[in-house]
Amino acid sequence: MDGRNGPVCHPVRRALCRLSGLTPWGQSADPANPSQRRSYTKLLTLPLQEAPKGPPGKWIDAATTEHGDLLDIIRESLGLRSFREVAEEARRFLKLPRSERQSSPTLVRPTVPAGSQKAALRLFAISNPIGGTAVETYLQRRGISRIHDDGSLRFHPRCYYRADEHSPTETWPAMIARVTDLDGRITGVHRTWLDPGDFDRKRLGKAPLDTPRRAMGDLLGNAVRFGVVDDVLAAGEGLETMLSLRHVLPTLPMAAALSASHLAAMLLPTGLRRLYIARDADAAGDAAQAILTQRAEAVNIEVIPLSPQLGDFNEDLQIFGSDALRAAMRLQLAPEDFVRFLHRSTVTAG
């Protein structure tokens, strides 16, 4: 202690006091109002042996209860904004040697990998219900005037499309179909890019792209599902194929596996008693039916194939109409399922 002039201040503290406008005698000039003076922490001004308990270098204003550390004082006094500026000023004033500059690692914002399950979840979440959209128009032009999708379909007005990694990104309206596992968890989505112009009978409303249909996420074993399965299920390949059957059988649970190979590998729910396989009339459809039939019968599930008159059930619906398709289903369904699903659907529709 200096008996006449007050407490002895450590040189580092004195330096920081000068930086902040503080005197080492227990008062400070308010950085925002230099004419006002107020007392501040004894931790800065008293000798070490007289300092009250508390972490060294911390301060508290006895008048306002504001608190912080020495770097806060520097920041407020000099009007600095970033921590880097504050630390640089403290180092400069205290004449500390500059440490060898180390390049800071660039912080790269984690991105969602294209085509991943997480990307599929995000795409479905930001898409919209299909009512009054290009998806509804597209399906109606495919003959599906009553769309029983149970929320599995959505619409995105500007869905990204790239032909390959070297091509520019385009945006097209798209139908987004939710792919789920047996527990209802979303594992992927299926995108059908649509032509916003006139309905082309060759492309059937799909966009004029090399691959207007693409899937993303985890599809193997999973499917786009319509309705809740109890003991009977109808499964097939395409969305339009299964939605055409739902058009005339809206209460029969269905699943679209999205391709022949995925239909063959589709996981079957526990408790399933009867499986209808809505086959496409081609070699791939025949092979998928044979494999899925073998797998189902191995676990004592009865299998009944459903066969279209043309290439698939959407063609049947467009060419022959809903009444003819309903009549064809009456001949192919098991008698109890006709009463359970087809008759009830007819009464509901009427």
mmCIF file of C-alpha atoms in Angstrom:
data_model
loop_
_atom_site.group_PDB
_atom_site.id
_atom_site.type_symbol
_atom_site.label_atom_id
_atom_site.label_comp_id
_atom_site.label_asym_id
_atom_site.label_seq_id
_atom_site.Cartn_x
_atom_site.Cartn_y
_atom_site.Cartn_z
ATOM 1 C CA MET A 1 0.000 0.000 0.000
ATOM 2 C CA ASP A 2 1.069 3.565 -0.667
ATOM 3 C CA GLY A 3 -0.174 5.298 2.477
ATOM 4 C CA ARG A 4 -0.770 8.613 0.761
ATOM 5 C CA ASN A 5 -1.990 7.760 -2.666
ATOM 6 C CA GLY A 6 -4.018 4.568 -2.298
ATOM 7 C CA PRO A 7 -3.567 0.906 -3.186
ATOM 8 C CA VAL A 8 -0.763 -0.324 -5.363
ATOM 9 C CA CYS A 9 -2.058 -1.562 -8.732
ATOM 10 C CA HIS A 10 -0.417 -4.447 -10.579
ATOM 11 C CA PRO A 11 1.182 -3.227 -13.840
ATOM 12 C CA VAL A 12 -1.099 -5.406 -15.964
ATOM 13 C CA ARG A 13 -4.138 -4.127 -14.137
ATOM 14 C CA ARG A 14 -2.910 -0.565 -14.458
ATOM 15 C CA ALA A 15 -2.489 -1.074 -18.195
ATOM 16 C CA LEU A 16 -6.006 -2.411 -18.529
ATOM 17 C CA CYS A 17 -7.325 0.396 -16.370
ATOM 18 C CA ARG A 18 -5.808 2.910 -18.771
ATOM 19 C CA LEU A 19 -7.371 1.086 -21.695
ATOM 20 C CA SER A 20 -10.832 1.319 -20.187
ATOM 21 C CA GLY A 21 -10.723 4.795 -18.702
ATOM 22 C CA LEU A 22 -10.606 3.333 -15.180
ATOM 23 C CA THR A 23 -8.438 4.818 -12.472
ATOM 24 C CA PRO A 24 -6.714 2.414 -10.096
ATOM 25 C CA TRP A 25 -8.371 4.128 -7.167
ATOM 26 C CA GLY A 26 -11.779 2.503 -7.248
ATOM 27 C CA GLN A 27 -13.768 4.700 -9.643
ATOM 28 C CA SER A 28 -14.391 4.658 -13.391
ATOM 29 C CA ALA A 29 -15.668 6.929 -16.068
ATOM 30 C CA ASP A 30 -18.824 5.557 -17.663
ATOM 31 C CA PRO A 31 -17.810 4.732 -21.296
ATOM 32 C CA ALA A 32 -21.210 5.935 -22.486
ATOM 33 C CA ASN A 33 -21.158 9.088 -20.333
ATOM 34 C CA PRO A 34 -17.678 10.269 -19.291
ATOM 35 C CA SER A 35 -19.118 12.930 -16.981
ATOM 36 C CA GLN A 36 -20.589 10.262 -14.735
ATOM 37 C CA ARG A 37 -18.320 8.334 -12.371
ATOM 38 C CA ARG A 38 -19.121 5.161 -10.511
ATOM 39 C CA SER A 39 -17.370 2.692 -8.248
ATOM 40 C CA TYR A 40 -16.337 -0.679 -9.560
ATOM 41 C CA THR A 41 -14.896 -3.961 -8.413
ATOM 42 C CA LYS A 42 -12.169 -4.097 -5.838
ATOM 43 C CA LEU A 43 -10.733 -7.067 -7.701
ATOM 44 C CA LEU A 44 -9.151 -4.631 -10.129
ATOM 45 C CA THR A 45 -7.765 -2.149 -7.669
ATOM 46 C CA LEU A 46 -6.848 -3.769 -4.395
ATOM 47 C CA PRO A 47 -3.579 -5.568 -3.841
ATOM 48 C CA LEU A 48 -3.893 -9.293 -4.345
ATOM 49 C CA GLN A 49 -3.760 -10.063 -0.644
ATOM 50 C CA GLU A 50 -6.697 -7.703 0.026
ATOM 51 C CA ALA A 51 -8.909 -8.740 -2.886
ATOM 52 C CA PRO A 52 -12.241 -10.372 -1.957
ATOM 53 C CA LYS A 53 -12.871 -13.967 -2.878
ATOM 54 C CA GLY A 54 -13.805 -14.705 -6.469
ATOM 55 C CA PRO A 55 -12.197 -15.666 -9.768
ATOM 56 C CA PRO A 56 -9.283 -13.381 -10.703
ATOM 57 C CA GLY A 57 -9.908 -10.904 -13.486
ATOM 58 C CA LYS A 58 -13.672 -10.716 -12.957
ATOM 59 C CA TRP A 59 -15.378 -7.446 -12.026
ATOM 60 C CA ILE A 60 -18.731 -6.220 -10.780
ATOM 61 C CA ASP A 61 -20.014 -2.662 -10.627
ATOM 62 C CA ALA A 62 -21.223 -2.009 -7.105
ATOM 63 C CA ALA A 63 -23.601 0.710 -8.291
ATOM 64 C CA THR A 64 -25.338 -1.099 -11.156
ATOM 65 C CA THR A 65 -24.431 -4.791 -10.557
ATOM 66 C CA GLU A 66 -23.059 -4.975 -14.122
ATOM 67 C CA HIS A 67 -20.320 -7.582 -14.331
ATOM 68 C CA GLY A 68 -17.843 -9.131 -16.718
ATOM 69 C CA ASP A 69 -14.112 -9.525 -17.233
ATOM 70 C CA LEU A 70 -11.264 -7.341 -18.419
ATOM 71 C CA LEU A 71 -11.974 -7.959 -22.083
ATOM 72 C CA ASP A 72 -15.524 -6.692 -21.606
ATOM 73 C CA ILE A 73 -14.082 -3.418 -20.308
ATOM 74 C CA ILE A 74 -11.829 -3.089 -23.349
ATOM 75 C CA ARG A 75 -14.708 -3.795 -25.706
ATOM 76 C CA GLU A 76 -17.041 -1.247 -24.093
ATOM 77 C CA SER A 77 -14.376 1.442 -23.725
ATOM 78 C CA LEU A 78 -13.123 1.323 -27.305
ATOM 79 C CA GLY A 79 -16.379 0.436 -28.995
ATOM 80 C CA LEU A 80 -15.028 -2.777 -30.464
ATOM 81 C CA ARG A 81 -17.385 -5.395 -31.822
ATOM 82 C CA SER A 82 -15.625 -8.665 -32.436
ATOM 83 C CA PHE A 83 -13.677 -10.734 -29.950
ATOM 84 C CA ARG A 84 -10.802 -10.798 -32.394
ATOM 85 C CA GLU A 85 -10.524 -6.979 -32.259
ATOM 86 C CA VAL A 86 -10.674 -6.974 -28.458
ATOM 87 C CA ALA A 87 -7.994 -9.636 -28.110
ATOM 88 C CA GLU A 88 -5.760 -7.859 -30.630
ATOM 89 C CA GLU A 89 -6.019 -4.565 -28.723
ATOM 90 C CA ALA A 90 -5.201 -6.236 -25.398
ATOM 91 C CA ARG A 91 -2.209 -7.981 -26.935
ATOM 92 C CA ARG A 92 -0.973 -4.758 -28.530
ATOM 93 C CA PHE A 93 -1.241 -2.693 -25.353
ATOM 94 C CA LEU A 94 0.401 -5.284 -23.146
ATOM 95 C CA LYS A 95 3.151 -5.745 -25.749
ATOM 96 C CA LEU A 96 2.626 -9.488 -25.794
ATOM 97 C CA PRO A 97 4.456 -11.355 -28.543
ATOM 98 C CA ARG A 98 2.220 -12.241 -31.428
ATOM 99 C CA SER A 99 1.731 -15.976 -31.681
ATOM 100 C CA GLU A 100 2.332 -17.550 -35.040
ATOM 101 C CA ARG A 101 -0.815 -17.075 -37.011
ATOM 102 C CA GLN A 102 -2.639 -20.302 -37.455
ATOM 103 C CA SER A 103 -5.155 -20.655 -40.167
ATOM 104 C CA SER A 104 -8.566 -21.267 -38.722
ATOM 105 C CA PRO A 105 -10.371 -24.202 -40.223
ATOM 106 C CA THR A 106 -13.129 -23.078 -42.506
ATOM 107 C CA LEU A 107 -16.474 -23.909 -40.984
ATOM 108 C CA VAL A 108 -18.450 -25.707 -43.633
ATOM 109 C CA ARG A 109 -22.142 -25.853 -43.030
ATOM 110 C CA PRO A 110 -23.162 -29.476 -43.050
ATOM 111 C CA THR A 111 -25.252 -30.198 -46.094
ATOM 112 C CA VAL A 112 -27.790 -32.902 -46.644
ATOM 113 C CA PRO A 113 -26.371 -35.394 -49.164
ATOM 114 C CA ALA A 114 -28.366 -35.427 -52.364
ATOM 115 C CA GLY A 115 -30.551 -38.500 -52.651
ATOM 116 C CA SER A 116 -30.294 -39.361 -48.946
ATOM 117 C CA GLN A 117 -33.113 -40.314 -46.616
ATOM 118 C CA LYS A 118 -32.719 -36.982 -44.828
ATOM 119 C CA ALA A 119 -33.016 -35.118 -48.124
ATOM 120 C CA ALA A 120 -36.165 -37.123 -48.893
ATOM 121 C CA LEU A 121 -37.698 -36.185 -45.534
ATOM 122 C CA ARG A 122 -36.944 -32.529 -46.150
ATOM 123 C CA LEU A 123 -38.426 -32.565 -49.659
ATOM 124 C CA PHE A 124 -41.656 -34.170 -48.502
ATOM 125 C CA ALA A 125 -41.923 -31.754 -45.571
ATOM 126 C CA ILE A 126 -41.658 -28.639 -47.753
ATOM 127 C CA SER A 127 -44.112 -29.934 -50.366
ATOM 128 C CA ASN A 128 -47.831 -29.106 -50.379
ATOM 129 C CA PRO A 129 -51.121 -31.047 -50.337
ATOM 130 C CA ILE A 130 -52.220 -31.967 -53.849
ATOM 131 C CA GLY A 131 -55.715 -30.442 -53.842
ATOM 132 C CA GLY A 132 -56.082 -27.893 -56.643
ATOM 133 C CA THR A 133 -52.524 -28.446 -57.893
ATOM 134 C CA ALA A 134 -50.879 -29.815 -61.019
ATOM 135 C CA VAL A 135 -50.732 -33.240 -59.336
ATOM 136 C CA GLU A 136 -54.507 -33.418 -59.056
ATOM 137 C CA THR A 137 -54.848 -32.310 -62.692
ATOM 138 C CA TYR A 138 -52.257 -34.856 -63.834
ATOM 139 C CA LEU A 139 -53.987 -37.778 -62.094
ATOM 140 C CA GLN A 140 -57.418 -36.739 -63.324
ATOM 141 C CA ARG A 141 -56.084 -36.654 -66.878
ATOM 142 C CA ARG A 142 -54.835 -40.203 -66.257
ATOM 143 C CA GLY A 143 -58.457 -41.181 -65.514
ATOM 144 C CA ILE A 144 -58.107 -41.111 -61.707
ATOM 145 C CA SER A 145 -60.882 -38.672 -60.878
ATOM 146 C CA ARG A 146 -61.231 -39.878 -57.274
ATOM 147 C CA ILE A 147 -57.826 -39.770 -55.617
ATOM 148 C CA HIS A 148 -57.620 -41.848 -52.432
ATOM 149 C CA ASP A 149 -53.981 -41.226 -51.506
ATOM 150 C CA ASP A 150 -54.356 -40.915 -47.699
ATOM 151 C CA GLY A 151 -51.816 -38.097 -47.611
ATOM 152 C CA SER A 152 -49.054 -40.085 -49.303
ATOM 153 C CA LEU A 153 -48.853 -37.663 -52.247
ATOM 154 C CA ARG A 154 -47.733 -34.035 -52.247
ATOM 155 C CA PHE A 155 -46.956 -31.317 -54.761
ATOM 156 C CA HIS A 156 -43.791 -29.272 -55.211
ATOM 157 C CA PRO A 157 -44.077 -26.378 -57.701
ATOM 158 C CA ARG A 158 -40.327 -26.061 -58.406
ATOM 159 C CA CYS A 159 -38.597 -29.376 -57.792
ATOM 160 C CA TYR A 160 -34.950 -29.547 -58.848
ATOM 161 C CA TYR A 161 -33.923 -31.760 -61.747
ATOM 162 C CA ARG A 162 -30.473 -32.420 -63.238
ATOM 163 C CA ALA A 163 -29.967 -34.818 -66.128
ATOM 164 C CA ASP A 164 -26.452 -35.565 -64.804
ATOM 165 C CA GLU A 165 -23.735 -33.950 -62.696
ATOM 166 C CA HIS A 166 -22.487 -31.913 -65.664
ATOM 167 C CA SER A 167 -25.901 -30.524 -66.625
ATOM 168 C CA PRO A 168 -27.511 -27.336 -65.303
ATOM 169 C CA THR A 169 -30.211 -27.549 -62.646
ATOM 170 C CA GLU A 170 -33.773 -27.150 -63.879
ATOM 171 C CA THR A 171 -36.985 -26.726 -61.917
ATOM 172 C CA TRP A 172 -40.284 -28.420 -62.780
ATOM 173 C CA PRO A 173 -43.533 -29.027 -60.916
ATOM 174 C CA ALA A 174 -43.493 -32.501 -59.415
ATOM 175 C CA MET A 175 -45.613 -35.113 -57.684
ATOM 176 C CA ILE A 176 -43.830 -36.209 -54.492
ATOM 177 C CA ALA A 177 -44.802 -39.649 -53.142
ATOM 178 C CA ARG A 178 -43.925 -40.724 -49.609
ATOM 179 C CA VAL A 179 -42.092 -44.057 -49.256
ATOM 180 C CA THR A 180 -42.482 -45.699 -45.831
ATOM 181 C CA ASP A 181 -41.456 -48.855 -44.019
ATOM 182 C CA LEU A 182 -43.827 -51.265 -42.281
ATOM 183 C CA ASP A 183 -43.910 -49.017 -39.200
ATOM 184 C CA GLY A 184 -44.935 -45.969 -41.207
ATOM 185 C CA ARG A 185 -41.563 -44.198 -41.004
ATOM 186 C CA ILE A 186 -40.604 -42.206 -44.108
ATOM 187 C CA THR A 187 -37.565 -43.778 -45.759
ATOM 188 C CA GLY A 188 -37.608 -41.971 -49.106
ATOM 189 C CA VAL A 189 -39.675 -40.219 -51.743
ATOM 190 C CA HIS A 190 -40.503 -40.761 -55.389
ATOM 191 C CA ARG A 191 -40.598 -37.772 -57.736
ATOM 192 C CA THR A 192 -42.615 -37.505 -60.938
ATOM 193 C CA TRP A 193 -41.836 -34.292 -62.800
ATOM 194 C CA LEU A 194 -44.883 -32.928 -64.580
ATOM 195 C CA ASP A 195 -45.456 -30.957 -67.759
ATOM 196 C CA PRO A 196 -47.294 -27.767 -66.780
ATOM 197 C CA GLY A 197 -48.519 -27.360 -70.358
ATOM 198 C CA ASP A 198 -50.909 -29.461 -72.384
ATOM 199 C CA PHE A 199 -51.412 -33.151 -71.644
ATOM 200 C CA ASP A 200 -49.293 -35.103 -74.102
ATOM 201 C CA ARG A 201 -50.694 -38.576 -74.851
ATOM 202 C CA LYS A 202 -47.186 -39.872 -75.468
ATOM 203 C CA ARG A 203 -45.685 -38.650 -72.193
ATOM 204 C CA LEU A 204 -49.037 -38.869 -70.368
ATOM 205 C CA GLY A 205 -48.483 -35.580 -68.583
ATOM 206 C CA LYS A 206 -44.914 -36.154 -67.461
ATOM 207 C CA ALA A 207 -42.289 -33.479 -68.115
ATOM 208 C CA PRO A 208 -40.217 -33.739 -71.331
ATOM 209 C CA LEU A 209 -37.137 -35.030 -69.516
ATOM 210 C CA ASP A 210 -34.874 -38.039 -70.044
ATOM 211 C CA THR A 211 -35.884 -39.517 -66.686
ATOM 212 C CA PRO A 212 -39.079 -37.829 -65.469
ATOM 213 C CA ARG A 213 -39.359 -40.319 -62.588
ATOM 214 C CA ARG A 214 -36.723 -40.691 -59.883
ATOM 215 C CA ALA A 215 -36.591 -42.000 -56.333
ATOM 216 C CA MET A 216 -34.412 -40.915 -53.436
ATOM 217 C CA GLY A 217 -33.740 -42.428 -50.027
ATOM 218 C CA ASP A 218 -34.139 -46.059 -48.946
ATOM 219 C CA LEU A 219 -36.610 -47.913 -51.181
ATOM 220 C CA LEU A 220 -35.597 -51.562 -50.805
ATOM 221 C CA GLY A 221 -38.365 -53.444 -49.029
ATOM 222 C CA ASN A 222 -40.471 -50.305 -48.649
ATOM 223 C CA ALA A 223 -43.338 -48.797 -50.624
ATOM 224 C CA VAL A 224 -45.762 -45.907 -51.117
ATOM 225 C CA ARG A 225 -48.759 -46.969 -49.031
ATOM 226 C CA PHE A 226 -52.445 -46.159 -49.365
ATOM 227 C CA GLY A 227 -54.606 -47.190 -46.409
ATOM 228 C CA VAL A 228 -53.815 -49.101 -43.226
ATOM 229 C CA VAL A 229 -53.170 -52.828 -43.647
ATOM 230 C CA ASP A 230 -55.034 -55.333 -41.519
ATOM 231 C CA ASP A 231 -54.998 -58.804 -43.054
ATOM 232 C CA VAL A 232 -55.455 -58.074 -46.778
ATOM 233 C CA LEU A 233 -53.192 -56.042 -49.060
ATOM 234 C CA ALA A 234 -52.919 -55.316 -52.793
ATOM 235 C CA ALA A 235 -49.408 -54.563 -54.051
ATOM 236 C CA GLY A 236 -48.109 -53.513 -57.448
ATOM 237 C CA GLU A 237 -45.465 -51.479 -59.215
ATOM 238 C CA GLY A 238 -46.496 -47.996 -60.322
ATOM 239 C CA LEU A 239 -48.271 -45.215 -58.464
ATOM 240 C CA GLU A 240 -50.817 -44.700 -61.251
ATOM 241 C CA THR A 241 -51.471 -48.449 -61.420
ATOM 242 C CA MET A 242 -52.333 -48.691 -57.737
ATOM 243 C CA LEU A 243 -54.225 -45.372 -57.661
ATOM 244 C CA SER A 244 -56.344 -46.693 -60.551
ATOM 245 C CA LEU A 245 -57.311 -49.698 -58.417
ATOM 246 C CA ARG A 246 -57.925 -47.393 -55.423
ATOM 247 C CA HIS A 247 -60.239 -45.413 -57.691
ATOM 248 C CA VAL A 248 -62.632 -48.400 -57.752
ATOM 249 C CA LEU A 249 -61.547 -50.030 -54.450
ATOM 250 C CA PRO A 250 -60.945 -47.081 -52.105
ATOM 251 C CA THR A 251 -61.151 -49.139 -48.906
ATOM 252 C CA LEU A 252 -58.706 -51.884 -49.934
ATOM 253 C CA PRO A 253 -55.209 -51.150 -48.513
ATOM 254 C CA MET A 254 -52.611 -50.918 -51.267
ATOM 255 C CA ALA A 255 -48.873 -50.438 -51.775
ATOM 256 C CA ALA A 256 -46.889 -49.235 -54.781
ATOM 257 C CA ALA A 257 -43.346 -50.614 -54.771
ATOM 258 C CA LEU A 258 -42.372 -48.306 -57.703
ATOM 259 C CA SER A 259 -40.633 -50.954 -59.855
ATOM 260 C CA ALA A 260 -40.759 -54.652 -60.631
ATOM 261 C CA SER A 261 -37.544 -55.391 -58.738
ATOM 262 C CA HIS A 262 -38.726 -53.513 -55.663
ATOM 263 C CA LEU A 263 -42.085 -55.287 -55.822
ATOM 264 C CA ALA A 264 -40.286 -58.619 -55.720
ATOM 265 C CA ALA A 265 -38.322 -57.496 -52.638
ATOM 266 C CA MET A 266 -41.142 -55.716 -50.788
ATOM 267 C CA LEU A 267 -41.396 -56.607 -47.090
ATOM 268 C CA LEU A 268 -44.720 -58.104 -46.042
ATOM 269 C CA PRO A 269 -46.473 -56.997 -42.852
ATOM 270 C CA THR A 270 -46.985 -59.310 -39.914
ATOM 271 C CA GLY A 271 -50.523 -60.693 -39.752
ATOM 272 C CA LEU A 272 -51.113 -60.541 -43.493
ATOM 273 C CA ARG A 273 -53.486 -63.294 -44.574
ATOM 274 C CA ARG A 274 -54.068 -62.569 -48.276
ATOM 275 C CA LEU A 275 -51.942 -60.710 -50.812
ATOM 276 C CA TYR A 276 -53.225 -59.470 -54.163
ATOM 277 C CA ILE A 277 -50.442 -58.850 -56.648
ATOM 278 C CA ALA A 278 -51.468 -56.255 -59.262
ATOM 279 C CA ARG A 279 -49.088 -57.371 -61.977
ATOM 280 C CA ASP A 280 -48.014 -55.438 -65.050
ATOM 281 C CA ALA A 281 -48.438 -57.422 -68.273
ATOM 282 C CA ASP A 282 -44.773 -57.718 -69.248
ATOM 283 C CA ALA A 283 -41.798 -59.980 -68.551
ATOM 284 C CA ALA A 284 -40.597 -57.901 -65.591
ATOM 285 C CA GLY A 285 -44.075 -58.011 -64.089
ATOM 286 C CA ASP A 286 -44.251 -61.779 -64.474
ATOM 287 C CA ALA A 287 -40.860 -62.216 -62.791
ATOM 288 C CA ALA A 288 -41.785 -59.915 -59.881
ATOM 289 C CA GLN A 289 -45.051 -61.776 -59.349
ATOM 290 C CA ALA A 290 -43.288 -65.153 -59.298
ATOM 291 C CA ILE A 291 -40.692 -64.060 -56.720
ATOM 292 C CA LEU A 292 -43.155 -62.264 -54.447
ATOM 293 C CA THR A 293 -45.575 -65.201 -54.638
ATOM 294 C CA GLN A 294 -42.858 -67.609 -53.559
ATOM 295 C CA ARG A 295 -41.870 -65.384 -50.638
ATOM 296 C CA ALA A 296 -45.459 -64.889 -49.483
ATOM 297 C CA GLU A 297 -46.452 -68.538 -49.704
ATOM 298 C CA ALA A 298 -43.337 -69.466 -47.698
ATOM 299 C CA VAL A 299 -44.901 -67.652 -44.720
ATOM 300 C CA ASN A 300 -48.429 -69.021 -45.342
ATOM 301 C CA ILE A 301 -49.883 -65.953 -47.055
ATOM 302 C CA GLU A 302 -52.452 -66.664 -49.755
ATOM 303 C CA VAL A 303 -51.556 -64.992 -53.048
ATOM 304 C CA ILE A 304 -54.063 -63.959 -55.730
ATOM 305 C CA PRO A 305 -52.804 -62.259 -58.906
ATOM 306 C CA LEU A 306 -54.769 -59.373 -60.405
ATOM 307 C CA SER A 307 -54.291 -59.156 -64.179
ATOM 308 C CA PRO A 308 -55.092 -56.168 -66.430
ATOM 309 C CA GLN A 309 -56.602 -56.517 -69.874
ATOM 310 C CA LEU A 310 -53.985 -54.169 -71.352
ATOM 311 C CA GLY A 311 -50.506 -53.255 -70.125
ATOM 312 C CA ASP A 312 -51.508 -52.145 -66.624
ATOM 313 C CA PHE A 313 -54.571 -51.090 -64.666
ATOM 314 C CA ASN A 314 -54.190 -47.405 -65.486
ATOM 315 C CA GLU A 315 -54.446 -48.241 -69.178
ATOM 316 C CA ASP A 316 -57.563 -50.285 -68.411
ATOM 317 C CA LEU A 317 -59.091 -47.374 -66.513
ATOM 318 C CA GLN A 318 -58.370 -44.850 -69.262
ATOM 319 C CA ILE A 319 -59.543 -47.062 -72.140
ATOM 320 C CA PHE A 320 -62.457 -48.989 -70.611
ATOM 321 C CA GLY A 321 -63.558 -46.732 -67.765
ATOM 322 C CA SER A 322 -64.173 -47.227 -64.058
ATOM 323 C CA ASP A 323 -67.293 -49.390 -64.392
ATOM 324 C CA ALA A 324 -65.461 -51.933 -66.570
ATOM 325 C CA LEU A 325 -62.494 -51.972 -64.187
ATOM 326 C CA ARG A 326 -64.781 -52.497 -61.216
ATOM 327 C CA ALA A 327 -66.506 -55.378 -63.009
ATOM 328 C CA ALA A 328 -63.126 -56.965 -63.779
ATOM 329 C CA MET A 329 -62.133 -56.724 -60.108
ATOM 330 C CA ARG A 330 -65.370 -58.413 -59.086
ATOM 331 C CA LEU A 331 -64.313 -61.476 -61.080
ATOM 332 C CA GLN A 332 -60.778 -61.562 -59.639
ATOM 333 C CA LEU A 333 -61.299 -60.787 -55.951
ATOM 334 C CA ALA A 334 -62.021 -63.526 -53.419
ATOM 335 C CA PRO A 335 -65.807 -63.637 -52.754
ATOM 336 C CA GLU A 336 -65.469 -62.401 -49.159
ATOM 337 C CA ASP A 337 -63.243 -59.543 -50.271
ATOM 338 C CA PHE A 338 -65.764 -58.548 -52.946
ATOM 339 C CA VAL A 339 -68.338 -58.040 -50.198
ATOM 340 C CA ARG A 340 -65.811 -56.452 -47.853
ATOM 341 C CA PHE A 341 -64.185 -54.033 -50.265
ATOM 342 C CA LEU A 342 -65.818 -53.802 -53.691
ATOM 343 C CA HIS A 343 -69.481 -53.899 -52.632
ATOM 344 C CA ARG A 344 -68.879 -51.461 -49.770
ATOM 345 C CA SER A 345 -66.955 -49.154 -52.115
ATOM 346 C CA THR A 346 -69.817 -49.230 -54.627
ATOM 347 C CA VAL A 347 -72.369 -48.344 -51.966
ATOM 348 C CA THR A 348 -70.155 -45.521 -50.652
ATOM 349 C CA ALA A 349 -69.636 -44.143 -54.160
ATOM 350 C CA GLY A 350 -73.336 -44.262 -54.844
#
